[in-house]
PDB file of C-alpha atoms and ligand atoms in Angstrom:
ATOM      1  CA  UNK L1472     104.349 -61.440  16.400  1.00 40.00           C
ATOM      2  CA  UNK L1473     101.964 -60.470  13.499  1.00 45.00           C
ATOM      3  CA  UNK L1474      98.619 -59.021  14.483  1.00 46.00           C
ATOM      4  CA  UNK L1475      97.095 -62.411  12.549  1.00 46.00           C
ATOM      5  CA  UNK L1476      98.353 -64.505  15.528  1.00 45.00           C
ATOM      6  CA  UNK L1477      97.665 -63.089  18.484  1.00 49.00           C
ATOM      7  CA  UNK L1478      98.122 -64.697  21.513  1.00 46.00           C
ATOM      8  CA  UNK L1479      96.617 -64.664  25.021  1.00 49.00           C
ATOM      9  CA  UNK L1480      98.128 -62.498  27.915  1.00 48.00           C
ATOM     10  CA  UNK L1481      99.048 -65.711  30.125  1.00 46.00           C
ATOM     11  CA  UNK L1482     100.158 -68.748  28.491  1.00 49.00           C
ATOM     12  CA  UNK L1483     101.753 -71.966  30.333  1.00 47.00           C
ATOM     13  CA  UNK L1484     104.842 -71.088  28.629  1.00 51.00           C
ATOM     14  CA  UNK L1485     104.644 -67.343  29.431  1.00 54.00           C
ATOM     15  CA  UNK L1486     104.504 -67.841  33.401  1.00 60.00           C
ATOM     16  CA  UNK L1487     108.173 -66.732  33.786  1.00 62.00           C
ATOM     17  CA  UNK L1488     107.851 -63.283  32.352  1.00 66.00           C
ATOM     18  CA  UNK L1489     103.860 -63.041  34.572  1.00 65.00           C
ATOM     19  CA  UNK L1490     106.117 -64.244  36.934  1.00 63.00           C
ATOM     20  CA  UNK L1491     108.173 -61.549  37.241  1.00 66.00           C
ATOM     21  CA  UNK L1492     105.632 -59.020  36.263  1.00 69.00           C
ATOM     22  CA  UNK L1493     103.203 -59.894  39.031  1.00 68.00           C
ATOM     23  CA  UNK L1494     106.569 -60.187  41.793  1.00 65.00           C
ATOM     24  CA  UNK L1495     106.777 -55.879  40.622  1.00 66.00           C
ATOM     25  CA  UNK L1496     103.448 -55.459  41.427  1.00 66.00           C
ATOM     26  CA  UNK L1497     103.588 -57.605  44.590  1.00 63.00           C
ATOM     27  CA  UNK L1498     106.488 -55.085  45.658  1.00 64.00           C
ATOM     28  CA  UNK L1499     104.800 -51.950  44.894  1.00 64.00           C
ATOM     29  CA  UNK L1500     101.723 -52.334  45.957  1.00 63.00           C
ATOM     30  CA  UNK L1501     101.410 -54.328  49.099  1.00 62.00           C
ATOM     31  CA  UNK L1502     105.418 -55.203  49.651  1.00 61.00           C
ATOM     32  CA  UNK L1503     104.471 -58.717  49.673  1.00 65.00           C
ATOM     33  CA  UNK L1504     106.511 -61.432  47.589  1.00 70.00           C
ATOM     34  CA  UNK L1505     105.747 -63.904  45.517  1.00 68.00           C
ATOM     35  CA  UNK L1506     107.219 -66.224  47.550  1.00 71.00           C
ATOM     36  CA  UNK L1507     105.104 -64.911  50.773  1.00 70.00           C
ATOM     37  CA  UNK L1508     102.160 -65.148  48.074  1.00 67.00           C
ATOM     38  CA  UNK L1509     102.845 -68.874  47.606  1.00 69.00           C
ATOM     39  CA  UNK L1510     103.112 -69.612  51.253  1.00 67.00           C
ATOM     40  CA  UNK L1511      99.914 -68.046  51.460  1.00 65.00           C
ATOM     41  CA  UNK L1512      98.508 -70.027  48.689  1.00 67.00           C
ATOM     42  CA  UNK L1513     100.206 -72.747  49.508  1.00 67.00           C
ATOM     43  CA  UNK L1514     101.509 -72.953  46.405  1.00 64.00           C
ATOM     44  CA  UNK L1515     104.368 -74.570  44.438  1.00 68.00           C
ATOM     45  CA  UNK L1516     105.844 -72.434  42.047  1.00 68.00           C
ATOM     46  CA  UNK L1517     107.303 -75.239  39.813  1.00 72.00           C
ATOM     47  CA  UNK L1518     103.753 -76.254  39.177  1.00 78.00           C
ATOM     48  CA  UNK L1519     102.389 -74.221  35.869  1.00 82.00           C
ATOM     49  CA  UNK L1520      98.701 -75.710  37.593  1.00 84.00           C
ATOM     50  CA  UNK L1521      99.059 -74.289  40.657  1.00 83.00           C
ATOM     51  CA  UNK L1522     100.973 -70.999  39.122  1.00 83.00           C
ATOM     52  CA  UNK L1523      98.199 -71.016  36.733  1.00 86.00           C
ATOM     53  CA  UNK L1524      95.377 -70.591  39.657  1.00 87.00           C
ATOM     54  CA  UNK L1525      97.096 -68.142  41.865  1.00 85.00           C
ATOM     55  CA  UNK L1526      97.571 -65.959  38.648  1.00 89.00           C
ATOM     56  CA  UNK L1527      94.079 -66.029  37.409  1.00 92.00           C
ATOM     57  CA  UNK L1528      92.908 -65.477  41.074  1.00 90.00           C
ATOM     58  CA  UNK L1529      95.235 -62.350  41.407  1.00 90.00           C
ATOM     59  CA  UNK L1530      93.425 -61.466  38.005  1.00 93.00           C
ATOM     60  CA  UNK L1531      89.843 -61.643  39.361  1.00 92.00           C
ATOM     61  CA  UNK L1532      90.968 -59.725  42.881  1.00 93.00           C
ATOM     62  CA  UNK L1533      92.633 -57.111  40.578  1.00 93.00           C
ATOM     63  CA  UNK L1534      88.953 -56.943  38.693  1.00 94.00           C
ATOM     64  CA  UNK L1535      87.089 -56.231  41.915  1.00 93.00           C
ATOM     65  CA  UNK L1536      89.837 -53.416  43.056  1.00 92.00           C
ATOM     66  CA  UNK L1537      89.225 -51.940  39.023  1.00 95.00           C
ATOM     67  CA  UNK L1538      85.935 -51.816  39.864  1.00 94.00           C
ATOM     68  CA  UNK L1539      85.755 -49.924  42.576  1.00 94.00           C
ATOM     69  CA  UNK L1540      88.258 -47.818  41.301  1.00 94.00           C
ATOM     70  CA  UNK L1541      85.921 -47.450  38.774  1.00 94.00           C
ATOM     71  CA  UNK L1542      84.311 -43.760  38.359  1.00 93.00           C
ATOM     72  CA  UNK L1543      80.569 -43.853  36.905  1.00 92.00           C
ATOM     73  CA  UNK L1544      81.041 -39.676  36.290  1.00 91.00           C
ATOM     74  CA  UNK L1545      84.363 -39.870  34.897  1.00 95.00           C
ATOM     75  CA  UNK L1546      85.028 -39.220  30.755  1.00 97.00           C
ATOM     76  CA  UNK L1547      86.903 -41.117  28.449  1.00 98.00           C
ATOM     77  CA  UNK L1548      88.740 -37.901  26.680  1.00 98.00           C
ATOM     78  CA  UNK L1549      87.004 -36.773  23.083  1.00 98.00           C
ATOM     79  CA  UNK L1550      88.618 -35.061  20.773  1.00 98.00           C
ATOM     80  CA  UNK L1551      88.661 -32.911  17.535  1.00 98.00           C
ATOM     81  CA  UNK L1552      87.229 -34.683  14.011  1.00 98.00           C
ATOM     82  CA  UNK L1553      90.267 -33.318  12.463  1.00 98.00           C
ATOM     83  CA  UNK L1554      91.808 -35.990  14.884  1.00 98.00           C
ATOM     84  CA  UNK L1555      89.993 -38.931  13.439  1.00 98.00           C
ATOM     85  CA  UNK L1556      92.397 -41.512  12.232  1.00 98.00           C
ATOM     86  CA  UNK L1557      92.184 -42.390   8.340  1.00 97.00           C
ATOM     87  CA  UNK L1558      91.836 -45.175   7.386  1.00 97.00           C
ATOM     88  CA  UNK L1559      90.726 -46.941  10.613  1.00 98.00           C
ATOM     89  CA  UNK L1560      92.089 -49.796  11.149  1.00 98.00           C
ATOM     90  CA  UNK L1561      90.491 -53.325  10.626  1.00 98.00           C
ATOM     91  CA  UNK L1562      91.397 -55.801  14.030  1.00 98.00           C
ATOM     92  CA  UNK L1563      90.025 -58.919  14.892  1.00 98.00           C
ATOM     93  CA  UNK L1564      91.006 -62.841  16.018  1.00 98.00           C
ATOM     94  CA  UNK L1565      90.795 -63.981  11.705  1.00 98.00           C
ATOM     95  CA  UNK L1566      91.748 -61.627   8.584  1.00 98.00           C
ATOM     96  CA  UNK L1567      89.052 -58.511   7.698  1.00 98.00           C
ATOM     97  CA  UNK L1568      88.255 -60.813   4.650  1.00 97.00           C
ATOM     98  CA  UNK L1569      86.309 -62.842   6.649  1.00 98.00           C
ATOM     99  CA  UNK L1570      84.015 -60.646   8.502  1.00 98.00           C
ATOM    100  CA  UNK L1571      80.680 -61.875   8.831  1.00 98.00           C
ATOM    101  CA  UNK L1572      78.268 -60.252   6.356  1.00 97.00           C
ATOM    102  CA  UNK L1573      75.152 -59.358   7.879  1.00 98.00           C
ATOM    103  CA  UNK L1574      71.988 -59.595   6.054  1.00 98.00           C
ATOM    104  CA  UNK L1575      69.861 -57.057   8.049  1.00 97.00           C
ATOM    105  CA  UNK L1576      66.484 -57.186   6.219  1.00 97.00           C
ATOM    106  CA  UNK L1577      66.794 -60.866   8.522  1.00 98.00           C
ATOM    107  CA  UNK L1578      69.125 -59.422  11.362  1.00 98.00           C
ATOM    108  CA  UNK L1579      67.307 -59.018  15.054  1.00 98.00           C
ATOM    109  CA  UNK L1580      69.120 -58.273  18.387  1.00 99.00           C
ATOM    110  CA  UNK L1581      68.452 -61.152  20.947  1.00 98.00           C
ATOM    111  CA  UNK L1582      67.973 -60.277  24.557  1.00 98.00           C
ATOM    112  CA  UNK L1583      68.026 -62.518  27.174  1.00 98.00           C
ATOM    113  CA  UNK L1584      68.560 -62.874  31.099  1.00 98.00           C
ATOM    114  CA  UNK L1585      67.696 -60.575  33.619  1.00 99.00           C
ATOM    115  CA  UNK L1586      65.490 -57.954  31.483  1.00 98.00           C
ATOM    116  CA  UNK L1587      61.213 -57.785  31.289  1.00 98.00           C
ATOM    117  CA  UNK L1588      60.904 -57.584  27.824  1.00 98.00           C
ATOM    118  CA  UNK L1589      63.017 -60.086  25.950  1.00 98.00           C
ATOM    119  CA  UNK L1590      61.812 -59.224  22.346  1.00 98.00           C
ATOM    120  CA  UNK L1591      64.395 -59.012  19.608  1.00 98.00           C
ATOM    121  CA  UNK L1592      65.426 -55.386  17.927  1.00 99.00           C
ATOM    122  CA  UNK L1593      65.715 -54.779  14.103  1.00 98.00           C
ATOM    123  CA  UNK L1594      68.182 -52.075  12.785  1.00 98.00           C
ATOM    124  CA  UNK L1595      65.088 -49.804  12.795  1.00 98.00           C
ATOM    125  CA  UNK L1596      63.988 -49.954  15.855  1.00 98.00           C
ATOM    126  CA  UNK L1597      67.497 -49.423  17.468  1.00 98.00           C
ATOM    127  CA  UNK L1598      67.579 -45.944  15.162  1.00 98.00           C
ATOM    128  CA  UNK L1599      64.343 -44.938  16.976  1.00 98.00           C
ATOM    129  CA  UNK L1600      65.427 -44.832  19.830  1.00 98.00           C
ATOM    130  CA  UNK L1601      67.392 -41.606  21.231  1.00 98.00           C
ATOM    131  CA  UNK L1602      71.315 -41.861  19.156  1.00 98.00           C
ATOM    132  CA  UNK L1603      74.347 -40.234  20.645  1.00 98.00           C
ATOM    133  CA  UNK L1604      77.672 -39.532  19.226  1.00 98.00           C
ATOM    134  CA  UNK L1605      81.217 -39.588  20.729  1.00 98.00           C
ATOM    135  CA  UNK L1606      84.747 -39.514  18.844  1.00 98.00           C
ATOM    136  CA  UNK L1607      87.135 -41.269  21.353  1.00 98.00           C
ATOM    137  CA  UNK L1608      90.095 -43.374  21.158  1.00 98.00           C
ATOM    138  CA  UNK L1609      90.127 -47.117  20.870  1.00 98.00           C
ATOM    139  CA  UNK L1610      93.133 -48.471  22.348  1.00 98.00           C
ATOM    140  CA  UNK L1611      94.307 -51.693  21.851  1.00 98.00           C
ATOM    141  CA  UNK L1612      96.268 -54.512  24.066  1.00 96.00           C
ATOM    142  CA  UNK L1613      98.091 -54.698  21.288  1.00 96.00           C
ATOM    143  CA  UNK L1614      99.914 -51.557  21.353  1.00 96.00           C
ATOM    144  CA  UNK L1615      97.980 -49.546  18.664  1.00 98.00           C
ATOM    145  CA  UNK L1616      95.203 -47.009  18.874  1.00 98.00           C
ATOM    146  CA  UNK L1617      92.889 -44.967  16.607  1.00 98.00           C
ATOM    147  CA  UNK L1618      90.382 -42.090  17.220  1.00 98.00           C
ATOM    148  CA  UNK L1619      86.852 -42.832  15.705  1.00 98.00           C
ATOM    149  CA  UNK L1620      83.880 -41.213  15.280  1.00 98.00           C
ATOM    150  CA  UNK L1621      80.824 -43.498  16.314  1.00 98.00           C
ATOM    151  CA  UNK L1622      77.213 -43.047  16.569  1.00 98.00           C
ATOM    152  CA  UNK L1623      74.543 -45.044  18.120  1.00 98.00           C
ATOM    153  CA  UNK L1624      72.222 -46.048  21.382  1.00 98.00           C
ATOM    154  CA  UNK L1625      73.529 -45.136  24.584  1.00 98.00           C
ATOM    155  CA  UNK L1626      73.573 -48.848  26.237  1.00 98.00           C
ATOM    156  CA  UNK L1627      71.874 -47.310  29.335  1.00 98.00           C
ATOM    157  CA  UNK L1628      68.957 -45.842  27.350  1.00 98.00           C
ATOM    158  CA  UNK L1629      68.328 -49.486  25.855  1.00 99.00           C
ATOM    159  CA  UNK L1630      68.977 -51.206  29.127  1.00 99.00           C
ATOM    160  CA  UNK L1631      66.350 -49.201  30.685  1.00 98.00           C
ATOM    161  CA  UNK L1632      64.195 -49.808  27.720  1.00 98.00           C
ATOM    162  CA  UNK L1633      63.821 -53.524  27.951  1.00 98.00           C
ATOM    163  CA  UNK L1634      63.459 -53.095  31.623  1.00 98.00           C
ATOM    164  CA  UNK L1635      66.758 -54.984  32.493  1.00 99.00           C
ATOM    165  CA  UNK L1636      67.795 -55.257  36.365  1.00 99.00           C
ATOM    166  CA  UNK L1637      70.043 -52.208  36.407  1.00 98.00           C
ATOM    167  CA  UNK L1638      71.601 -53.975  40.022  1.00 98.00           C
ATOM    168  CA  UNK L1639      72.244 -57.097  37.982  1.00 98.00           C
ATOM    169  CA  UNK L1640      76.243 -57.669  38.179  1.00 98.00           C
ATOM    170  CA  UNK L1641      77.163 -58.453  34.193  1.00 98.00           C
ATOM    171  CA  UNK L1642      76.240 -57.066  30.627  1.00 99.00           C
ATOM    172  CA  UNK L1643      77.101 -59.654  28.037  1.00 99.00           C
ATOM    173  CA  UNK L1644      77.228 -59.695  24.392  1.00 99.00           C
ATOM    174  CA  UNK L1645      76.989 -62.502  21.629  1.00 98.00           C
ATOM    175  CA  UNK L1646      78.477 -61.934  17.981  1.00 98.00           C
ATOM    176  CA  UNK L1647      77.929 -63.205  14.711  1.00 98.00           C
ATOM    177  CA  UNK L1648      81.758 -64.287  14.713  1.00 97.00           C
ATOM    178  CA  UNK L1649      81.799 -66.345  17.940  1.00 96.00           C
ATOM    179  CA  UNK L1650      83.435 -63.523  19.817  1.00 98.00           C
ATOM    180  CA  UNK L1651      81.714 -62.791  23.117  1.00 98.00           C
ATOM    181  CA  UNK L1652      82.614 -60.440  25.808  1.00 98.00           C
ATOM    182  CA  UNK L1653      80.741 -58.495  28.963  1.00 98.00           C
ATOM    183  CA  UNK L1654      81.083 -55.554  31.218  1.00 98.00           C
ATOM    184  CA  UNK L1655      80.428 -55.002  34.424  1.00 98.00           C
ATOM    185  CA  UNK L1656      76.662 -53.042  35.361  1.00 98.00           C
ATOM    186  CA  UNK L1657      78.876 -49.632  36.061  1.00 98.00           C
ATOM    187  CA  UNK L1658      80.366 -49.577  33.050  1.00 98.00           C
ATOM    188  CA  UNK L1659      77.381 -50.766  31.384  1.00 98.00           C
ATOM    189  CA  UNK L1660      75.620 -47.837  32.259  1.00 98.00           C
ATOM    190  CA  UNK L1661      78.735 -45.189  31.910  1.00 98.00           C
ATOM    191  CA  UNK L1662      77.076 -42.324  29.867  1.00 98.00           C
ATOM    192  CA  UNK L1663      79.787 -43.544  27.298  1.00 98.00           C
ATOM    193  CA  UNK L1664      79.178 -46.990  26.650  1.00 98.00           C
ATOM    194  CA  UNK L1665      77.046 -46.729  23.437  1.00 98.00           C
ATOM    195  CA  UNK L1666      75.706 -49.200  20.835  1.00 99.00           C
ATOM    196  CA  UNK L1667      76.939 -47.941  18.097  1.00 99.00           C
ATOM    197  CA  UNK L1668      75.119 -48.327  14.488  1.00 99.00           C
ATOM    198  CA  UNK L1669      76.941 -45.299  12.623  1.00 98.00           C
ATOM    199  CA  UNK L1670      80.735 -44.717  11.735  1.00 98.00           C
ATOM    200  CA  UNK L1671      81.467 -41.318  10.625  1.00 97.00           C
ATOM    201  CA  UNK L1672      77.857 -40.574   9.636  1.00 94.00           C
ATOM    202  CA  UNK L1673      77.590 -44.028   7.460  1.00 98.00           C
ATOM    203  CA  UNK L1674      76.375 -47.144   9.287  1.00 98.00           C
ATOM    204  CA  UNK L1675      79.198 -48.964  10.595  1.00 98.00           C
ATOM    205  CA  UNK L1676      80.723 -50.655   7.739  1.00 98.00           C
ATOM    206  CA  UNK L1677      81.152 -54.756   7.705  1.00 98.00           C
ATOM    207  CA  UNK L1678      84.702 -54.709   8.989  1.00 98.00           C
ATOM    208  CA  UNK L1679      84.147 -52.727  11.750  1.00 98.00           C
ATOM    209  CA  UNK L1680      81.273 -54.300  13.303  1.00 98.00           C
ATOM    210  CA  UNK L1681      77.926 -53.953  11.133  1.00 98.00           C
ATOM    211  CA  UNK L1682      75.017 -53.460  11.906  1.00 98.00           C
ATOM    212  CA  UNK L1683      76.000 -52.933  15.518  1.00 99.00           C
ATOM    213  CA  UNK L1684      79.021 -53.346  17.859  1.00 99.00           C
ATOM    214  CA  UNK L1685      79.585 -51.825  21.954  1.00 99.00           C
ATOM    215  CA  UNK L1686      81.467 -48.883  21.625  1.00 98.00           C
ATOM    216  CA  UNK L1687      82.931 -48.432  25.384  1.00 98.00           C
ATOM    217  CA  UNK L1688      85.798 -45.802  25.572  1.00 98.00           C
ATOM    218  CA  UNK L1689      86.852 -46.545  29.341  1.00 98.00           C
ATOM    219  CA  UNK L1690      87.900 -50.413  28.037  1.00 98.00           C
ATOM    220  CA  UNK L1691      90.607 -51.777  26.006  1.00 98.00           C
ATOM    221  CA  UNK L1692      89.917 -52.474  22.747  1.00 98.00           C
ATOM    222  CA  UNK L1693      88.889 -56.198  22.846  1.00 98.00           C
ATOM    223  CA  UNK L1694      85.754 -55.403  25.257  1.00 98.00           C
ATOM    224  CA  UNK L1695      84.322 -53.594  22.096  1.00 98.00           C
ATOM    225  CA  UNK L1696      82.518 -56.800  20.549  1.00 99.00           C
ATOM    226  CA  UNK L1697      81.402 -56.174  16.676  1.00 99.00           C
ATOM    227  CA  UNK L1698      78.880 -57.493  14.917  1.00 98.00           C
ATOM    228  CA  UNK L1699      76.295 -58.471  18.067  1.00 99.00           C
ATOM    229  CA  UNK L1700      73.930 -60.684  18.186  1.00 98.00           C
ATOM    230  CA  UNK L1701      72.730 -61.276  21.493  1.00 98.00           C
ATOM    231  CA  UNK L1702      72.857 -59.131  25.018  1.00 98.00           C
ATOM    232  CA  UNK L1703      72.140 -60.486  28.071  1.00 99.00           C
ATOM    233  CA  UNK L1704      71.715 -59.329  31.629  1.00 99.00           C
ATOM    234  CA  UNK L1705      73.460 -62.146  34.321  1.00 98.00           C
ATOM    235  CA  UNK L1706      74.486 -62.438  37.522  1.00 98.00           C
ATOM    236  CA  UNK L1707      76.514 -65.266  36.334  1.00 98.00           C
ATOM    237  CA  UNK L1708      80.761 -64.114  35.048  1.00 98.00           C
ATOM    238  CA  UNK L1709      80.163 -64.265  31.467  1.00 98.00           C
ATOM    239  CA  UNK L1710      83.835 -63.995  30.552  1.00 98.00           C
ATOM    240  CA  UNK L1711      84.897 -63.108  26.932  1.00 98.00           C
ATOM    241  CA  UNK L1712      86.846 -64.894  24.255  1.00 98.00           C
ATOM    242  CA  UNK L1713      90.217 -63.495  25.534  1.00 98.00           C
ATOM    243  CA  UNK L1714      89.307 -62.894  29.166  1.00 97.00           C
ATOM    244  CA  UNK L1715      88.388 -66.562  29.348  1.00 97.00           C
ATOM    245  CA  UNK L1716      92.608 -66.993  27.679  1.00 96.00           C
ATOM    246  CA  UNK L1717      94.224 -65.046  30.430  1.00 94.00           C
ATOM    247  CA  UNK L1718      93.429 -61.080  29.372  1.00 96.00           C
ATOM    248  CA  UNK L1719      92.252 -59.266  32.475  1.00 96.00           C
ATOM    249  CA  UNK L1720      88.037 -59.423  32.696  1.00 97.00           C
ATOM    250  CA  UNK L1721      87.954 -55.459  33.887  1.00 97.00           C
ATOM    251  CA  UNK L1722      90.680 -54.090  31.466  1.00 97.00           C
ATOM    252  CA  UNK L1723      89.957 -50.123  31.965  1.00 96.00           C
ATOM    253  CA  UNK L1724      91.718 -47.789  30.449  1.00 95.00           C
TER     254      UNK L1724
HETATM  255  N1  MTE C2180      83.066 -59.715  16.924  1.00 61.52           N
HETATM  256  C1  MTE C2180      84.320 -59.356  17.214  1.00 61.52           C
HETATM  257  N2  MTE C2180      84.516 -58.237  17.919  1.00 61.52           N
HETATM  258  C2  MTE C2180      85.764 -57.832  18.235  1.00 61.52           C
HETATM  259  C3  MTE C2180      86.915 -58.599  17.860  1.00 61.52           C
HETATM  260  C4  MTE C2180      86.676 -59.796  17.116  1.00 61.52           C
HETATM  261  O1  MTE C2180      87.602 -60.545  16.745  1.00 61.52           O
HETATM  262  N3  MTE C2180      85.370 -60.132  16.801  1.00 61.52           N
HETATM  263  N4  MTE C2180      88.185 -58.161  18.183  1.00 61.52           N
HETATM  264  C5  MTE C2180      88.318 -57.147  19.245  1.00 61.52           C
HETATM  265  C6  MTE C2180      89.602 -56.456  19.253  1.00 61.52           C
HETATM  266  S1  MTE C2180      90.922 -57.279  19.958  1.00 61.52           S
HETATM  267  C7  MTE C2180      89.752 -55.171  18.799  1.00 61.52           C
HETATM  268  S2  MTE C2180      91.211 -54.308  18.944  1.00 61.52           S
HETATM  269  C8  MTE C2180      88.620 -54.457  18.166  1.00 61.52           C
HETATM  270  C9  MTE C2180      89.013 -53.950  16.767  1.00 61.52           C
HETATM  271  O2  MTE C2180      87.978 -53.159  16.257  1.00 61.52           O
HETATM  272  P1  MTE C2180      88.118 -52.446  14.844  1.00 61.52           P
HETATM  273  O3  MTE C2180      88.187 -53.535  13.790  1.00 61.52           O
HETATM  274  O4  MTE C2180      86.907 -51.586  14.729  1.00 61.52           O
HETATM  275  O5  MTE C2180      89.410 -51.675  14.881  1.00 61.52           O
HETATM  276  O6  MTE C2180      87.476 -55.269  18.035  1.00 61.52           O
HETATM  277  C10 MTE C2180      87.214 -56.091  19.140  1.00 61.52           C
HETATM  278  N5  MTE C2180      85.914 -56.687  18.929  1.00 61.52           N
HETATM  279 MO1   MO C2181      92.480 -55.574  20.418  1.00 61.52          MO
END
């Protein structure tokens, strides 16, 4: 499979190999079958609808054990910039040719939901506030990762300046590309979880997300949404654009 046609975790077609996978994990962690989970469900296994539902509930109870698993003091690993990977590769769900190019003399950041003040950011205003810098690896479902170096707002910092509900459940972002994604509030507010403006110590170039994109070392690689254009504070599951195709919502790493 090329990296230009991805496809989602858990397809119709796929169930036989989820099948399988989730029987393992039935037997390892609670010695239950799948065939005990489909008498519980009361479930027919020969129907991909019913299949379908008791594998995206297993999905959202395995979200809820993440997130308690979840530690709010715990560090993605950093590492040396002699480390940094070079060049850093381009990823998204169309070819790097058609990133979005951002005009930012006309760019704002929309906020929305759950927050007091909902007026939108410029590029300037974002630098004003305090910027932090982490080099981490981004790991993708894919089965590639690359160490960056990125520089930007710690999300907690700007959640606390637009007076969001910090006991609100979701985070959730907006792009310029149609991608959308969201976090949990813990991981929201991980010291990690930054918006990043800089890569390396230039702004974040167009492929990789300018003028800003979440940069959130304890997720997988496709809860890092580039180019945003709205955040929002909910209490409603925002899903993402491969969460809502069958990835898992939590996705630590
Ligand atoms: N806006 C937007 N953000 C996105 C994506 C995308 O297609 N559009 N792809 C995600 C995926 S799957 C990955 S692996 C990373 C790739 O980021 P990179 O181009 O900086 O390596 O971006 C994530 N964020
Ligand atoms: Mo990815």
């Amino acid at each position: 499979m090329s990296a230009r046609e991805k496809k989602p975790a858990i397809r119709l077609a796929d169930h036989r190999s989820g099948l399988v996978k989730l029987e393992r994990r039935l037997l390892l962690r609670s010695s239950l079958s799948l065939g005990a989970l489909a008498m519980l469900s009361g479930c027919n296994l020969q129907d991909n609808d019913a299949v379908d539902k008791v594998l995206w509930a297993v999905s959202r109870w395995n979200d809820r054990v993440q997130a308690r698993l979840f530690s709010r003091t715990k560090l993605a690993p950093t590492y040396a910039a002699s480390r940094i990977t070079q060049p850093f590769p381009f990823n998204a769900f169309y070819a790097e040719f058609d990133a979005p190019e951002i005009d930012v003399s006309t760019w704002r950041l929309e906020v929305s939901g759950l927050v007091r003040n909902k007026s939108p950011w410029t590029v300037e205003q974002l630098r004003a506030l305090p910027q932090q810098g982490q080099i981490t690896r981004h790991i993708c479902i894919e089965g590639w990762s690359a160490i960056g170096n990125w520089r930007g707002v710690p999300l907690r910092t700007f959640l606390e300046r637009i007076g969001a509900d910090l006991t609100a459940k979701y985070v959730g972002f907006k792009c310029a590309d149609r991608y959308y994604s969201s976090l949990d509030m813990a991981t929201a507010l991980h010291p990690q979880t930054l918006l990043a403006l800089d890569f390396g110590s230039e702004p974040l170039p167009t492929p990789l997300g300018f003028p800003l994109k979440l940069r959130v070392p304890t997720k997988l690689g496709f809860k890092n949404p580039k180019h945003i254009a709205a955040v929002f504070v909910t209490n409603e599951y925002p899903g993402g654009y491969w969460e809502d195709q069958g990835y898992n919502w939590f996705s630590g790493v």
